[in-house]
Amino acid sequence: MLTITQKKPWMFFPDIIPLGHPIFDIIESTDPEMDWDLRLACLLLYAFDIEDNFWQLCGDFLPGPDECTSLLLAPKEDLMELEDEDLASEMLKHQQRAIDFWQKHWDKAVPLKLKRLARDHERFLWALSIVQSRSVNMKMRMGAFIQDANILMPIC
């Protein structure tokens, strides 16, 4: 999966999301340059919901929320025990950013096909931690442009 973030046209691949699906609107509402990780997390959650999708197979080998070592999933109490207060503060900001995003887009009135992708913010935090730990940013040629690309790698 990848998102292009630098110059228009901003886009995301794969084009597995049908027009009209609510996740498409959520991804399009983000800032491609700042929210690349949120976009990829949405794509990952959507891919897990598609029958016979490659990412479903890869998902069997990804660490679960209890096995993931990302500080994004750490409780506030654990973060406060870190010796580096700046790191703890930064991680709390990242957690709050993800939770705010989830609350904004996954409110109680959302359609079931969107709700089932991330029933609670912990699921979204987990997807975001997977994206942040398994993605690379690189420049690639797209037609006449050299674009910044954010690529989620199937490193399971």
mmCIF file of C-alpha atoms in Angstrom:
data_model
loop_
_atom_site.group_PDB
_atom_site.id
_atom_site.type_symbol
_atom_site.label_atom_id
_atom_site.label_comp_id
_atom_site.label_asym_id
_atom_site.label_seq_id
_atom_site.Cartn_x
_atom_site.Cartn_y
_atom_site.Cartn_z
ATOM 1 C CA MET A 1 0.000 0.000 0.000
ATOM 2 C CA LEU A 2 1.209 3.485 -0.618
ATOM 3 C CA THR A 3 0.176 7.103 -0.446
ATOM 4 C CA ILE A 4 1.646 9.959 -2.462
ATOM 5 C CA THR A 5 1.991 13.116 -0.425
ATOM 6 C CA GLN A 6 4.092 15.838 -1.984
ATOM 7 C CA LYS A 7 2.619 17.279 -5.174
ATOM 8 C CA LYS A 8 -0.863 17.030 -6.570
ATOM 9 C CA PRO A 9 -2.413 14.735 -7.536
ATOM 10 C CA TRP A 10 -2.347 13.233 -4.068
ATOM 11 C CA MET A 11 -3.425 9.655 -4.250
ATOM 12 C CA PHE A 12 -3.424 6.387 -2.457
ATOM 13 C CA PHE A 13 -3.103 2.833 -3.674
ATOM 14 C CA PRO A 14 -4.375 0.193 -3.880
ATOM 15 C CA ASP A 15 -7.503 1.341 -5.571
ATOM 16 C CA ILE A 16 -9.451 -1.399 -3.780
ATOM 17 C CA ILE A 17 -11.816 1.047 -2.140
ATOM 18 C CA PRO A 18 -15.034 1.492 -4.093
ATOM 19 C CA LEU A 19 -16.297 5.035 -4.540
ATOM 20 C CA GLY A 20 -18.990 5.716 -2.016
ATOM 21 C CA HIS A 21 -17.445 3.637 0.761
ATOM 22 C CA PRO A 22 -17.172 5.805 3.893
ATOM 23 C CA ILE A 23 -13.468 4.975 4.390
ATOM 24 C CA PHE A 24 -12.760 6.659 1.034
ATOM 25 C CA ASP A 25 -14.236 9.910 2.350
ATOM 26 C CA ILE A 26 -12.247 9.625 5.585
ATOM 27 C CA ILE A 27 -8.974 9.145 3.716
ATOM 28 C CA GLU A 28 -9.768 12.024 1.369
ATOM 29 C CA SER A 29 -10.501 14.308 4.339
ATOM 30 C CA THR A 30 -6.948 13.978 5.682
ATOM 31 C CA ASP A 31 -3.924 16.132 4.926
ATOM 32 C CA PRO A 32 -1.749 13.928 2.681
ATOM 33 C CA GLU A 33 1.475 15.542 3.845
ATOM 34 C CA MET A 34 0.818 15.361 7.588
ATOM 35 C CA ASP A 35 -1.566 12.410 7.967
ATOM 36 C CA TRP A 36 0.094 9.797 5.778
ATOM 37 C CA ASP A 37 0.141 7.339 8.684
ATOM 38 C CA LEU A 38 -3.567 7.823 9.406
ATOM 39 C CA ARG A 39 -4.327 7.259 5.714
ATOM 40 C CA LEU A 40 -2.323 4.034 5.622
ATOM 41 C CA ALA A 41 -3.928 2.839 8.878
ATOM 42 C CA CYS A 42 -7.365 3.338 7.305
ATOM 43 C CA LEU A 43 -6.264 1.425 4.200
ATOM 44 C CA LEU A 44 -4.883 -1.386 6.353
ATOM 45 C CA LEU A 45 -8.095 -1.696 8.371
ATOM 46 C CA TYR A 46 -10.111 -1.723 5.159
ATOM 47 C CA ALA A 47 -7.856 -4.378 3.605
ATOM 48 C CA PHE A 48 -8.363 -6.627 6.637
ATOM 49 C CA ASP A 49 -12.107 -6.473 5.945
ATOM 50 C CA ILE A 50 -11.872 -7.567 2.292
ATOM 51 C CA GLU A 51 -12.353 -11.266 1.586
ATOM 52 C CA ASP A 52 -9.189 -13.034 0.321
ATOM 53 C CA ASN A 53 -7.100 -9.863 0.488
ATOM 54 C CA PHE A 54 -3.329 -10.279 0.748
ATOM 55 C CA TRP A 55 -3.250 -8.206 3.924
ATOM 56 C CA GLN A 56 -5.630 -10.638 5.624
ATOM 57 C CA LEU A 57 -3.023 -13.349 5.147
ATOM 58 C CA CYS A 58 -0.258 -11.050 6.343
ATOM 59 C CA GLY A 59 -2.409 -10.056 9.326
ATOM 60 C CA ASP A 60 -2.142 -13.589 10.691
ATOM 61 C CA PHE A 61 1.576 -12.979 11.224
ATOM 62 C CA LEU A 62 1.412 -9.442 12.597
ATOM 63 C CA PRO A 63 1.747 -8.992 16.344
ATOM 64 C CA GLY A 64 -1.541 -8.503 18.144
ATOM 65 C CA PRO A 65 -2.228 -5.514 20.381
ATOM 66 C CA ASP A 66 -0.884 -7.399 23.412
ATOM 67 C CA GLU A 67 2.320 -8.414 21.605
ATOM 68 C CA CYS A 68 3.061 -5.087 19.907
ATOM 69 C CA THR A 69 5.944 -3.145 21.457
ATOM 70 C CA SER A 70 4.989 0.270 20.091
ATOM 71 C CA LEU A 71 4.831 3.052 22.666
ATOM 72 C CA LEU A 72 1.712 4.201 20.843
ATOM 73 C CA LEU A 73 -0.124 1.355 22.588
ATOM 74 C CA ALA A 74 1.367 1.967 26.025
ATOM 75 C CA PRO A 75 -0.978 3.079 28.808
ATOM 76 C CA LYS A 76 -0.462 6.580 30.165
ATOM 77 C CA GLU A 77 0.813 5.179 33.471
ATOM 78 C CA ASP A 78 3.581 3.258 31.684
ATOM 79 C CA LEU A 79 4.555 6.300 29.638
ATOM 80 C CA MET A 80 4.831 8.391 32.791
ATOM 81 C CA GLU A 81 7.407 5.907 34.134
ATOM 82 C CA LEU A 82 9.788 6.632 31.247
ATOM 83 C CA GLU A 83 12.900 8.556 32.209
ATOM 84 C CA ASP A 84 12.606 10.714 29.098
ATOM 85 C CA GLU A 85 9.732 13.100 29.836
ATOM 86 C CA ASP A 86 9.883 14.575 26.327
ATOM 87 C CA LEU A 87 9.373 11.131 24.799
ATOM 88 C CA ALA A 88 6.452 10.415 27.126
ATOM 89 C CA SER A 89 4.868 13.760 26.276
ATOM 90 C CA GLU A 90 5.360 13.219 22.549
ATOM 91 C CA MET A 91 3.823 9.736 22.688
ATOM 92 C CA LEU A 92 0.812 11.056 24.591
ATOM 93 C CA LYS A 93 0.345 13.660 21.834
ATOM 94 C CA HIS A 94 0.518 10.933 19.165
ATOM 95 C CA GLN A 95 -1.989 8.810 21.068
ATOM 96 C CA GLN A 96 -4.355 11.755 21.458
ATOM 97 C CA ARG A 97 -4.045 12.610 17.750
ATOM 98 C CA ALA A 98 -5.057 9.061 16.810
ATOM 99 C CA ILE A 99 -7.890 8.922 19.349
ATOM 100 C CA ASP A 100 -9.226 12.297 18.184
ATOM 101 C CA PHE A 101 -9.123 11.085 14.575
ATOM 102 C CA TRP A 102 -10.963 7.892 15.502
ATOM 103 C CA GLN A 103 -13.594 9.766 17.532
ATOM 104 C CA LYS A 104 -14.145 12.236 14.708
ATOM 105 C CA HIS A 105 -14.716 9.572 12.059
ATOM 106 C CA TRP A 106 -16.028 6.560 13.989
ATOM 107 C CA ASP A 107 -18.834 8.150 15.971
ATOM 108 C CA LYS A 108 -21.926 6.205 16.993
ATOM 109 C CA ALA A 109 -23.859 7.099 13.833
ATOM 110 C CA VAL A 110 -21.367 5.695 11.300
ATOM 111 C CA PRO A 111 -22.485 2.887 8.981
ATOM 112 C CA LEU A 112 -21.755 -0.666 10.125
ATOM 113 C CA LYS A 113 -19.381 -1.289 7.205
ATOM 114 C CA LEU A 114 -17.179 1.458 8.646
ATOM 115 C CA LYS A 115 -17.781 0.705 12.326
ATOM 116 C CA ARG A 116 -16.589 -2.898 11.980
ATOM 117 C CA LEU A 117 -13.166 -1.757 10.712
ATOM 118 C CA ALA A 118 -12.274 -0.242 14.102
ATOM 119 C CA ARG A 119 -14.931 -0.821 16.752
ATOM 120 C CA ASP A 120 -12.823 0.938 19.374
ATOM 121 C CA HIS A 121 -9.892 3.325 19.361
ATOM 122 C CA GLU A 122 -7.527 0.570 20.544
ATOM 123 C CA ARG A 123 -7.987 -1.221 17.206
ATOM 124 C CA PHE A 124 -7.178 1.998 15.356
ATOM 125 C CA LEU A 125 -4.139 2.642 17.575
ATOM 126 C CA TRP A 126 -2.942 -0.895 16.824
ATOM 127 C CA ALA A 127 -3.312 -0.373 13.041
ATOM 128 C CA LEU A 128 -1.484 2.943 13.323
ATOM 129 C CA SER A 129 1.364 1.331 15.269
ATOM 130 C CA ILE A 130 1.656 -1.385 12.605
ATOM 131 C CA VAL A 131 1.825 1.287 9.895
ATOM 132 C CA GLN A 132 4.410 3.366 11.729
ATOM 133 C CA SER A 133 6.652 0.370 12.384
ATOM 134 C CA ARG A 134 6.410 -1.199 8.926
ATOM 135 C CA SER A 135 6.372 1.699 6.502
ATOM 136 C CA VAL A 136 9.077 3.504 4.615
ATOM 137 C CA ASN A 137 9.106 6.941 3.044
ATOM 138 C CA MET A 138 10.901 7.377 -0.237
ATOM 139 C CA LYS A 139 10.956 9.440 -3.398
ATOM 140 C CA MET A 140 9.635 7.834 -6.558
ATOM 141 C CA ARG A 141 8.919 8.979 -10.079
ATOM 142 C CA MET A 142 5.236 9.294 -10.941
ATOM 143 C CA GLY A 143 5.053 10.436 -14.541
ATOM 144 C CA ALA A 144 6.956 13.719 -14.799
ATOM 145 C CA PHE A 145 7.032 14.293 -11.035
ATOM 146 C CA ILE A 146 9.318 13.015 -8.333
ATOM 147 C CA GLN A 147 6.917 12.396 -5.456
ATOM 148 C CA ASP A 148 7.256 11.553 -1.784
ATOM 149 C CA ALA A 149 5.693 8.149 -1.228
ATOM 150 C CA ASN A 150 4.755 6.465 2.030
ATOM 151 C CA ILE A 151 4.780 2.706 1.546
ATOM 152 C CA LEU A 152 3.415 0.078 3.922
ATOM 153 C CA MET A 153 5.565 -3.009 3.522
ATOM 154 C CA PRO A 154 4.319 -6.534 4.195
ATOM 155 C CA ILE A 155 6.945 -7.158 6.883
ATOM 156 C CA CYS A 156 5.194 -9.668 9.081
#
